[in-house]
Amino acid sequence: MSGAEEIAALDFASVTPEEFARIVKGLSAKEINQIARDEELRTRVLKEVFGRMERQFKPDVAGSLEALIRWKVTGQEEVPEAVYETKISGGTCTVTEGRSDTEPRVTLIMGDADFLKLVSGNSSPVTMFMMRKVKIAGDVALASGLTRYFDIPKA
């Protein structure tokens, strides 16, 4: 079974973050890009990942942090860019799809493969930035420490 077929067959409700991280770790960039070309599957994966962010948020670590983080997942030529926003405020984290009129504190721009590797704990955000796999606009210090506000699984 290919990586795209494995992801397509997943019942996300029954997959733990650790299992998802292991699956992503086993995928090549080519396989992730194959998933990204299937707009329906890509949308399903992105909705699941962003939906989990709220549950994996660590309010005790975030403390009084107030920030709007905009995520732009650039996609393939035939698949449009996906935009999500993570709002951290008052010890809570809410995720919305689409771009609001609010100016984000930081915007993270990356391709599908790099996004999945980052959110599954299979790549370091600092390394990705240094290798120009992620572009950051705004508060670079916030972006570099963003992973500490979430319980990110290790594969």
Short mmCIF file of N, CA, C and O in Angstrom, two decimals, residues 22-142:
data_model
loop_
_atom_site.label_atom_id
_atom_site.label_comp_id
_atom_site.label_asym_id
_atom_site.label_seq_id
_atom_site.Cartn_x
_atom_site.Cartn_y
_atom_site.Cartn_z
N ARG A 22 4.29 8.34 13.31
CA ARG A 22 5.02 7.20 12.74
C ARG A 22 4.71 7.02 11.26
O ARG A 22 5.60 6.75 10.46
N ILE A 23 3.44 7.19 10.90
CA ILE A 23 3.05 7.06 9.49
C ILE A 23 3.74 8.14 8.66
O ILE A 23 4.33 7.85 7.61
N VAL A 24 3.70 9.39 9.14
CA VAL A 24 4.33 10.50 8.40
C VAL A 24 5.83 10.28 8.29
O VAL A 24 6.42 10.52 7.23
N LYS A 25 6.45 9.78 9.36
CA LYS A 25 7.90 9.54 9.34
C LYS A 25 8.27 8.56 8.23
O LYS A 25 9.32 8.67 7.60
N GLY A 26 7.38 7.60 7.96
CA GLY A 26 7.64 6.60 6.94
C GLY A 26 7.36 7.05 5.52
O GLY A 26 7.65 6.33 4.57
N LEU A 27 6.82 8.24 5.35
CA LEU A 27 6.48 8.75 4.03
C LEU A 27 7.61 9.57 3.43
O LEU A 27 8.24 10.36 4.12
N SER A 28 7.83 9.40 2.15
CA SER A 28 8.80 10.23 1.45
C SER A 28 8.11 11.54 1.07
O SER A 28 6.88 11.64 1.07
N ALA A 29 8.91 12.54 0.71
CA ALA A 29 8.34 13.82 0.25
C ALA A 29 7.48 13.56 -0.99
O ALA A 29 6.43 14.18 -1.16
N LYS A 30 7.91 12.65 -1.83
CA LYS A 30 7.15 12.31 -3.05
C LYS A 30 5.77 11.75 -2.68
O LYS A 30 4.76 12.12 -3.28
N GLU A 31 5.72 10.87 -1.67
CA GLU A 31 4.44 10.30 -1.25
C GLU A 31 3.54 11.37 -0.64
O GLU A 31 2.33 11.39 -0.89
N ILE A 32 4.12 12.27 0.16
CA ILE A 32 3.31 13.35 0.74
C ILE A 32 2.79 14.26 -0.35
O ILE A 32 1.63 14.68 -0.33
N ASN A 33 3.62 14.53 -1.35
CA ASN A 33 3.17 15.38 -2.45
C ASN A 33 2.07 14.70 -3.26
O ASN A 33 1.19 15.36 -3.80
N GLN A 34 2.09 13.37 -3.30
CA GLN A 34 1.02 12.62 -3.96
C GLN A 34 -0.29 12.83 -3.19
O GLN A 34 -1.35 13.04 -3.79
N ILE A 35 -0.22 12.81 -1.87
CA ILE A 35 -1.39 13.08 -1.03
C ILE A 35 -1.88 14.51 -1.30
O ILE A 35 -3.07 14.76 -1.42
N ALA A 36 -0.93 15.44 -1.39
CA ALA A 36 -1.27 16.86 -1.56
C ALA A 36 -1.95 17.13 -2.89
O ALA A 36 -2.72 18.08 -3.01
N ARG A 37 -1.69 16.30 -3.89
CA ARG A 37 -2.33 16.50 -5.20
C ARG A 37 -3.79 16.06 -5.22
O ARG A 37 -4.54 16.45 -6.08
N ASP A 38 -4.17 15.23 -4.25
CA ASP A 38 -5.57 14.79 -4.13
C ASP A 38 -6.25 15.80 -3.21
O ASP A 38 -6.12 15.73 -1.99
N GLU A 39 -6.95 16.76 -3.79
CA GLU A 39 -7.48 17.89 -3.01
C GLU A 39 -8.38 17.44 -1.86
O GLU A 39 -8.29 17.97 -0.76
N GLU A 40 -9.21 16.43 -2.09
CA GLU A 40 -10.11 15.94 -1.04
C GLU A 40 -9.33 15.32 0.12
O GLU A 40 -9.58 15.61 1.29
N LEU A 41 -8.34 14.49 -0.21
CA LEU A 41 -7.53 13.85 0.83
C LEU A 41 -6.68 14.89 1.56
O LEU A 41 -6.58 14.87 2.79
N ARG A 42 -6.11 15.82 0.83
CA ARG A 42 -5.29 16.88 1.43
C ARG A 42 -6.13 17.69 2.42
O ARG A 42 -5.69 17.97 3.54
N THR A 43 -7.35 18.06 2.02
CA THR A 43 -8.23 18.83 2.89
C THR A 43 -8.54 18.04 4.16
O THR A 43 -8.52 18.59 5.26
N ARG A 44 -8.79 16.75 4.00
CA ARG A 44 -9.10 15.89 5.16
C ARG A 44 -7.91 15.83 6.12
O ARG A 44 -8.08 15.94 7.34
N VAL A 45 -6.71 15.67 5.58
CA VAL A 45 -5.50 15.60 6.41
C VAL A 45 -5.28 16.93 7.12
O VAL A 45 -5.03 16.97 8.33
N LEU A 46 -5.37 18.04 6.40
CA LEU A 46 -5.15 19.35 7.02
C LEU A 46 -6.18 19.64 8.11
O LEU A 46 -5.83 20.13 9.18
N LYS A 47 -7.45 19.33 7.86
CA LYS A 47 -8.49 19.55 8.87
C LYS A 47 -8.20 18.73 10.13
O LYS A 47 -8.38 19.21 11.24
N GLU A 48 -7.74 17.51 9.95
CA GLU A 48 -7.44 16.66 11.10
C GLU A 48 -6.25 17.22 11.88
O GLU A 48 -6.29 17.33 13.10
N VAL A 49 -5.20 17.59 11.18
CA VAL A 49 -4.01 18.12 11.85
C VAL A 49 -4.35 19.41 12.62
O VAL A 49 -4.01 19.54 13.79
N PHE A 50 -5.04 20.33 11.97
CA PHE A 50 -5.37 21.58 12.63
C PHE A 50 -6.40 21.36 13.75
O PHE A 50 -6.37 22.04 14.77
N GLY A 51 -7.29 20.40 13.57
CA GLY A 51 -8.25 20.07 14.63
C GLY A 51 -7.58 19.55 15.87
O GLY A 51 -8.00 19.82 17.00
N ARG A 52 -6.50 18.82 15.69
CA ARG A 52 -5.76 18.27 16.83
C ARG A 52 -4.97 19.35 17.57
O ARG A 52 -4.65 19.17 18.75
N MET A 53 -4.64 20.43 16.89
CA MET A 53 -3.86 21.48 17.54
C MET A 53 -4.53 21.99 18.81
O MET A 53 -3.87 22.21 19.82
N GLU A 54 -5.84 22.18 18.75
CA GLU A 54 -6.56 22.67 19.92
C GLU A 54 -6.44 21.69 21.08
O GLU A 54 -6.29 22.10 22.23
N ARG A 55 -6.51 20.39 20.79
CA ARG A 55 -6.42 19.36 21.83
C ARG A 55 -5.00 19.17 22.34
O ARG A 55 -4.79 18.73 23.47
N GLN A 56 -4.00 19.47 21.51
CA GLN A 56 -2.61 19.26 21.89
C GLN A 56 -1.96 20.53 22.47
O GLN A 56 -0.79 20.52 22.82
N PHE A 57 -2.74 21.58 22.57
CA PHE A 57 -2.26 22.85 23.12
C PHE A 57 -1.94 22.69 24.61
O PHE A 57 -2.65 22.01 25.35
N LYS A 58 -0.84 23.33 25.05
CA LYS A 58 -0.42 23.27 26.46
C LYS A 58 -0.60 24.66 27.08
O LYS A 58 0.31 25.48 27.04
N PRO A 59 -1.79 24.92 27.65
CA PRO A 59 -2.06 26.26 28.20
C PRO A 59 -1.12 26.65 29.33
O PRO A 59 -0.79 27.83 29.48
N ASP A 60 -0.66 25.66 30.11
CA ASP A 60 0.24 25.97 31.22
C ASP A 60 1.57 26.53 30.71
O ASP A 60 2.17 27.39 31.35
N VAL A 61 2.01 26.08 29.55
CA VAL A 61 3.26 26.59 28.97
C VAL A 61 3.03 27.95 28.31
O VAL A 61 3.85 28.84 28.40
N ALA A 62 1.87 28.10 27.66
CA ALA A 62 1.58 29.35 26.94
C ALA A 62 1.37 30.51 27.90
O ALA A 62 1.69 31.66 27.56
N GLY A 63 0.86 30.23 29.10
CA GLY A 63 0.65 31.29 30.08
C GLY A 63 -0.19 32.41 29.52
O GLY A 63 -1.30 32.19 29.05
N SER A 64 0.34 33.62 29.52
CA SER A 64 -0.42 34.80 29.08
C SER A 64 -0.14 35.17 27.62
O SER A 64 -0.46 36.28 27.19
N LEU A 65 0.44 34.25 26.86
CA LEU A 65 0.75 34.52 25.45
C LEU A 65 -0.50 34.92 24.69
O LEU A 65 -1.55 34.29 24.82
N GLU A 66 -0.39 35.97 23.93
CA GLU A 66 -1.45 36.44 23.03
C GLU A 66 -0.84 36.47 21.63
O GLU A 66 0.11 37.23 21.40
N ALA A 67 -1.34 35.63 20.73
CA ALA A 67 -0.75 35.60 19.39
C ALA A 67 -1.71 34.99 18.38
O ALA A 67 -2.46 34.07 18.68
N LEU A 68 -1.65 35.53 17.17
CA LEU A 68 -2.35 34.94 16.04
C LEU A 68 -1.26 34.44 15.10
O LEU A 68 -0.40 35.22 14.67
N ILE A 69 -1.29 33.14 14.84
CA ILE A 69 -0.32 32.51 13.95
C ILE A 69 -1.04 32.12 12.68
O ILE A 69 -2.05 31.42 12.72
N ARG A 70 -0.56 32.59 11.56
CA ARG A 70 -1.15 32.23 10.27
C ARG A 70 -0.26 31.18 9.62
O ARG A 70 0.95 31.33 9.55
N TRP A 71 -0.88 30.12 9.16
CA TRP A 71 -0.20 29.02 8.47
C TRP A 71 -0.61 29.06 7.00
O TRP A 71 -1.80 29.03 6.70
N LYS A 72 0.37 29.10 6.11
CA LYS A 72 0.08 28.99 4.68
C LYS A 72 0.79 27.73 4.18
O LYS A 72 2.02 27.66 4.18
N VAL A 73 -0.02 26.76 3.79
CA VAL A 73 0.52 25.52 3.24
C VAL A 73 0.36 25.65 1.73
O VAL A 73 -0.76 25.68 1.21
N THR A 74 1.50 25.77 1.05
CA THR A 74 1.49 26.23 -0.33
C THR A 74 0.90 25.27 -1.35
O THR A 74 0.41 25.71 -2.38
N GLY A 75 0.93 23.98 -1.12
CA GLY A 75 0.31 23.05 -2.06
C GLY A 75 1.10 22.88 -3.34
O GLY A 75 2.19 23.39 -3.50
N GLN A 76 0.51 22.13 -4.24
CA GLN A 76 1.10 21.84 -5.55
C GLN A 76 0.53 22.82 -6.57
O GLN A 76 -0.40 23.57 -6.27
N GLU A 77 1.04 22.75 -7.82
CA GLU A 77 0.56 23.67 -8.85
C GLU A 77 -0.95 23.61 -9.02
O GLU A 77 -1.63 24.62 -9.13
N GLU A 78 -1.50 22.39 -9.03
CA GLU A 78 -2.94 22.24 -9.31
C GLU A 78 -3.82 22.32 -8.06
O GLU A 78 -5.03 22.27 -8.14
N VAL A 79 -3.20 22.44 -6.89
CA VAL A 79 -3.96 22.49 -5.63
C VAL A 79 -3.71 23.86 -4.98
O VAL A 79 -2.57 24.29 -4.84
N PRO A 80 -4.77 24.55 -4.60
CA PRO A 80 -4.60 25.89 -4.03
C PRO A 80 -3.94 25.88 -2.65
O PRO A 80 -3.98 24.89 -1.94
N GLU A 81 -3.36 27.01 -2.33
CA GLU A 81 -2.77 27.22 -1.00
C GLU A 81 -3.86 27.08 0.06
O GLU A 81 -4.99 27.51 -0.14
N ALA A 82 -3.52 26.44 1.17
CA ALA A 82 -4.44 26.32 2.30
C ALA A 82 -3.97 27.29 3.38
O ALA A 82 -2.78 27.37 3.67
N VAL A 83 -4.92 28.02 3.97
CA VAL A 83 -4.59 28.98 5.02
C VAL A 83 -5.41 28.64 6.26
O VAL A 83 -6.62 28.45 6.18
N TYR A 84 -4.72 28.55 7.38
CA TYR A 84 -5.35 28.34 8.68
C TYR A 84 -4.75 29.34 9.64
O TYR A 84 -3.64 29.80 9.44
N GLU A 85 -5.51 29.66 10.69
CA GLU A 85 -5.00 30.54 11.73
C GLU A 85 -5.19 29.91 13.09
O GLU A 85 -6.24 29.32 13.37
N THR A 86 -4.15 30.01 13.90
CA THR A 86 -4.17 29.52 15.27
C THR A 86 -4.13 30.75 16.17
O THR A 86 -3.18 31.54 16.10
N LYS A 87 -5.18 30.91 16.98
CA LYS A 87 -5.22 32.05 17.90
C LYS A 87 -4.98 31.53 19.31
O LYS A 87 -5.71 30.66 19.80
N ILE A 88 -3.96 32.06 19.95
CA ILE A 88 -3.65 31.73 21.33
C ILE A 88 -3.96 32.96 22.16
O ILE A 88 -3.39 34.03 21.93
N SER A 89 -4.92 32.81 23.08
CA SER A 89 -5.35 33.94 23.87
C SER A 89 -6.04 33.44 25.14
O SER A 89 -6.87 32.53 25.09
N GLY A 90 -5.69 34.04 26.27
CA GLY A 90 -6.34 33.70 27.53
C GLY A 90 -6.21 32.24 27.91
O GLY A 90 -7.13 31.67 28.49
N GLY A 91 -5.10 31.63 27.55
CA GLY A 91 -4.89 30.23 27.89
C GLY A 91 -5.64 29.24 27.03
O GLY A 91 -5.74 28.06 27.37
N THR A 92 -6.17 29.70 25.91
CA THR A 92 -6.86 28.79 25.00
C THR A 92 -6.27 28.90 23.60
O THR A 92 -5.61 29.88 23.25
N CYS A 93 -6.55 27.89 22.81
CA CYS A 93 -6.09 27.85 21.43
C CYS A 93 -7.30 27.53 20.55
O CYS A 93 -8.00 26.55 20.81
N THR A 94 -7.54 28.39 19.58
CA THR A 94 -8.61 28.11 18.63
C THR A 94 -8.03 28.17 17.22
O THR A 94 -7.15 28.99 16.94
N VAL A 95 -8.50 27.28 16.38
CA VAL A 95 -8.01 27.19 15.01
C VAL A 95 -9.18 27.46 14.07
O VAL A 95 -10.27 26.93 14.26
N THR A 96 -8.93 28.29 13.08
CA THR A 96 -9.94 28.55 12.06
C THR A 96 -9.32 28.39 10.68
O THR A 96 -8.12 28.63 10.49
N GLU A 97 -10.15 27.96 9.76
CA GLU A 97 -9.70 27.83 8.38
C GLU A 97 -9.92 29.16 7.69
O GLU A 97 -10.93 29.83 7.90
N GLY A 98 -8.96 29.55 6.86
CA GLY A 98 -9.08 30.79 6.11
C GLY A 98 -8.34 31.94 6.77
O GLY A 98 -7.86 31.84 7.88
N ARG A 99 -8.28 33.02 6.03
CA ARG A 99 -7.54 34.21 6.46
C ARG A 99 -8.51 35.23 7.03
O ARG A 99 -9.50 35.58 6.40
N SER A 100 -8.19 35.71 8.23
CA SER A 100 -9.00 36.77 8.84
C SER A 100 -8.41 38.13 8.46
O SER A 100 -7.37 38.21 7.83
N ASP A 101 -9.09 39.18 8.89
CA ASP A 101 -8.59 40.54 8.65
C ASP A 101 -7.57 40.97 9.70
O ASP A 101 -6.93 42.00 9.56
N THR A 102 -7.43 40.16 10.76
CA THR A 102 -6.50 40.48 11.83
C THR A 102 -5.06 40.25 11.36
O THR A 102 -4.77 39.26 10.70
N GLU A 103 -4.19 41.16 11.72
CA GLU A 103 -2.77 41.03 11.36
C GLU A 103 -2.14 39.97 12.26
O GLU A 103 -2.19 40.08 13.49
N PRO A 104 -1.55 38.92 11.70
CA PRO A 104 -0.94 37.88 12.53
C PRO A 104 0.37 38.36 13.16
O PRO A 104 1.04 39.23 12.62
N ARG A 105 0.70 37.77 14.28
CA ARG A 105 1.99 38.07 14.92
C ARG A 105 3.11 37.38 14.13
O ARG A 105 4.22 37.89 14.05
N VAL A 106 2.77 36.22 13.55
CA VAL A 106 3.74 35.52 12.71
C VAL A 106 2.99 34.71 11.66
O VAL A 106 1.88 34.22 11.90
N THR A 107 3.59 34.62 10.47
CA THR A 107 3.05 33.81 9.39
C THR A 107 4.12 32.79 9.02
O THR A 107 5.29 33.15 8.83
N LEU A 108 3.70 31.53 8.93
CA LEU A 108 4.60 30.44 8.55
C LEU A 108 4.15 29.93 7.18
O LEU A 108 2.98 29.58 7.01
N ILE A 109 5.08 29.88 6.24
CA ILE A 109 4.77 29.47 4.88
C ILE A 109 5.65 28.28 4.52
O ILE A 109 6.88 28.36 4.63
N MET A 110 5.00 27.18 4.12
CA MET A 110 5.76 25.97 3.77
C MET A 110 4.93 25.07 2.88
O MET A 110 3.71 25.20 2.80
N GLY A 111 5.60 24.12 2.24
CA GLY A 111 4.93 23.13 1.40
C GLY A 111 4.29 22.04 2.25
O GLY A 111 4.53 21.95 3.46
N ASP A 112 3.50 21.22 1.60
CA ASP A 112 2.78 20.15 2.30
C ASP A 112 3.71 19.18 3.03
O ASP A 112 3.47 18.85 4.19
N ALA A 113 4.75 18.71 2.35
CA ALA A 113 5.65 17.72 2.96
C ALA A 113 6.31 18.31 4.20
O ALA A 113 6.35 17.66 5.26
N ASP A 114 6.80 19.52 4.09
CA ASP A 114 7.47 20.15 5.24
C ASP A 114 6.48 20.41 6.38
O ASP A 114 6.80 20.23 7.55
N PHE A 115 5.25 20.80 6.04
CA PHE A 115 4.24 21.03 7.07
C PHE A 115 3.97 19.74 7.84
O PHE A 115 3.97 19.74 9.07
N LEU A 116 3.73 18.65 7.14
CA LEU A 116 3.42 17.39 7.82
C LEU A 116 4.60 16.90 8.65
O LEU A 116 4.42 16.39 9.75
N LYS A 117 5.82 17.07 8.14
CA LYS A 117 7.00 16.66 8.91
C LYS A 117 7.12 17.51 10.18
O LYS A 117 7.43 17.00 11.25
N LEU A 118 6.82 18.80 10.08
CA LEU A 118 6.91 19.70 11.23
C LEU A 118 5.88 19.35 12.30
O LEU A 118 6.22 19.16 13.47
N VAL A 119 4.61 19.25 11.92
CA VAL A 119 3.55 19.05 12.91
C VAL A 119 3.50 17.64 13.47
O VAL A 119 2.84 17.39 14.48
N SER A 120 4.23 16.71 12.84
CA SER A 120 4.27 15.35 13.37
C SER A 120 5.55 15.10 14.18
O SER A 120 5.81 13.98 14.59
N GLY A 121 6.33 16.16 14.40
CA GLY A 121 7.54 16.02 15.21
C GLY A 121 8.69 15.36 14.47
O GLY A 121 9.67 14.94 15.08
N ASN A 122 8.59 15.27 13.15
CA ASN A 122 9.62 14.61 12.36
C ASN A 122 10.63 15.57 11.75
O ASN A 122 11.48 15.16 10.98
N SER A 123 10.53 16.83 12.11
CA SER A 123 11.48 17.82 11.62
C SER A 123 11.54 18.98 12.61
O SER A 123 10.53 19.32 13.22
N SER A 124 12.69 19.56 12.74
CA SER A 124 12.90 20.67 13.66
C SER A 124 12.54 21.98 12.96
O SER A 124 13.02 22.24 11.85
N PRO A 125 11.74 22.84 13.61
CA PRO A 125 11.40 24.11 12.97
C PRO A 125 12.63 24.99 12.72
O PRO A 125 12.70 25.68 11.71
N VAL A 126 13.59 24.96 13.61
CA VAL A 126 14.80 25.78 13.44
C VAL A 126 15.59 25.28 12.24
O VAL A 126 16.03 26.06 11.39
N THR A 127 15.75 23.96 12.13
CA THR A 127 16.46 23.37 10.99
C THR A 127 15.74 23.69 9.69
O THR A 127 16.35 24.05 8.69
N MET A 128 14.41 23.59 9.71
CA MET A 128 13.63 23.87 8.51
C MET A 128 13.81 25.32 8.08
O MET A 128 13.92 25.61 6.89
N PHE A 129 13.86 26.24 9.05
CA PHE A 129 14.06 27.64 8.74
C PHE A 129 15.46 27.87 8.16
O PHE A 129 15.62 28.55 7.15
N MET A 130 16.45 27.24 8.78
CA MET A 130 17.84 27.40 8.32
C MET A 130 18.02 26.84 6.90
O MET A 130 18.81 27.35 6.12
N MET A 131 17.27 25.79 6.57
CA MET A 131 17.36 25.17 5.25
C MET A 131 16.38 25.80 4.25
O MET A 131 16.23 25.32 3.14
N ARG A 132 15.72 26.87 4.69
CA ARG A 132 14.76 27.61 3.86
C ARG A 132 13.59 26.75 3.39
O ARG A 132 13.04 26.96 2.32
N LYS A 133 13.19 25.79 4.22
CA LYS A 133 12.02 24.96 3.92
C LYS A 133 10.76 25.59 4.48
O LYS A 133 9.66 25.21 4.12
N VAL A 134 10.94 26.52 5.40
CA VAL A 134 9.81 27.29 5.94
C VAL A 134 10.20 28.76 5.90
O VAL A 134 11.34 29.12 6.20
N LYS A 135 9.26 29.57 5.46
CA LYS A 135 9.48 31.01 5.45
C LYS A 135 8.68 31.58 6.62
O LYS A 135 7.56 31.15 6.89
N ILE A 136 9.27 32.56 7.29
CA ILE A 136 8.63 33.17 8.45
C ILE A 136 8.54 34.67 8.22
O ILE A 136 9.53 35.32 7.90
N ALA A 137 7.33 35.20 8.39
CA ALA A 137 7.12 36.64 8.33
C ALA A 137 6.59 37.08 9.68
O ALA A 137 5.62 36.52 10.19
N GLY A 138 7.27 38.04 10.30
CA GLY A 138 6.82 38.53 11.60
C GLY A 138 7.76 38.10 12.71
O GLY A 138 8.98 38.10 12.54
N ASP A 139 7.20 37.70 13.83
CA ASP A 139 7.93 37.40 15.06
C ASP A 139 8.68 36.06 14.96
O ASP A 139 8.14 35.00 15.25
N VAL A 140 9.95 36.14 14.55
CA VAL A 140 10.76 34.93 14.36
C VAL A 140 10.98 34.21 15.69
O VAL A 140 10.99 32.98 15.75
N ALA A 141 11.13 34.96 16.77
CA ALA A 141 11.34 34.33 18.09
C ALA A 141 10.13 33.50 18.48
O ALA A 141 10.28 32.37 18.98
N LEU A 142 8.93 34.01 18.25
CA LEU A 142 7.72 33.23 18.53
C LEU A 142 7.69 31.97 17.67
O LEU A 142 7.43 30.88 18.17
#
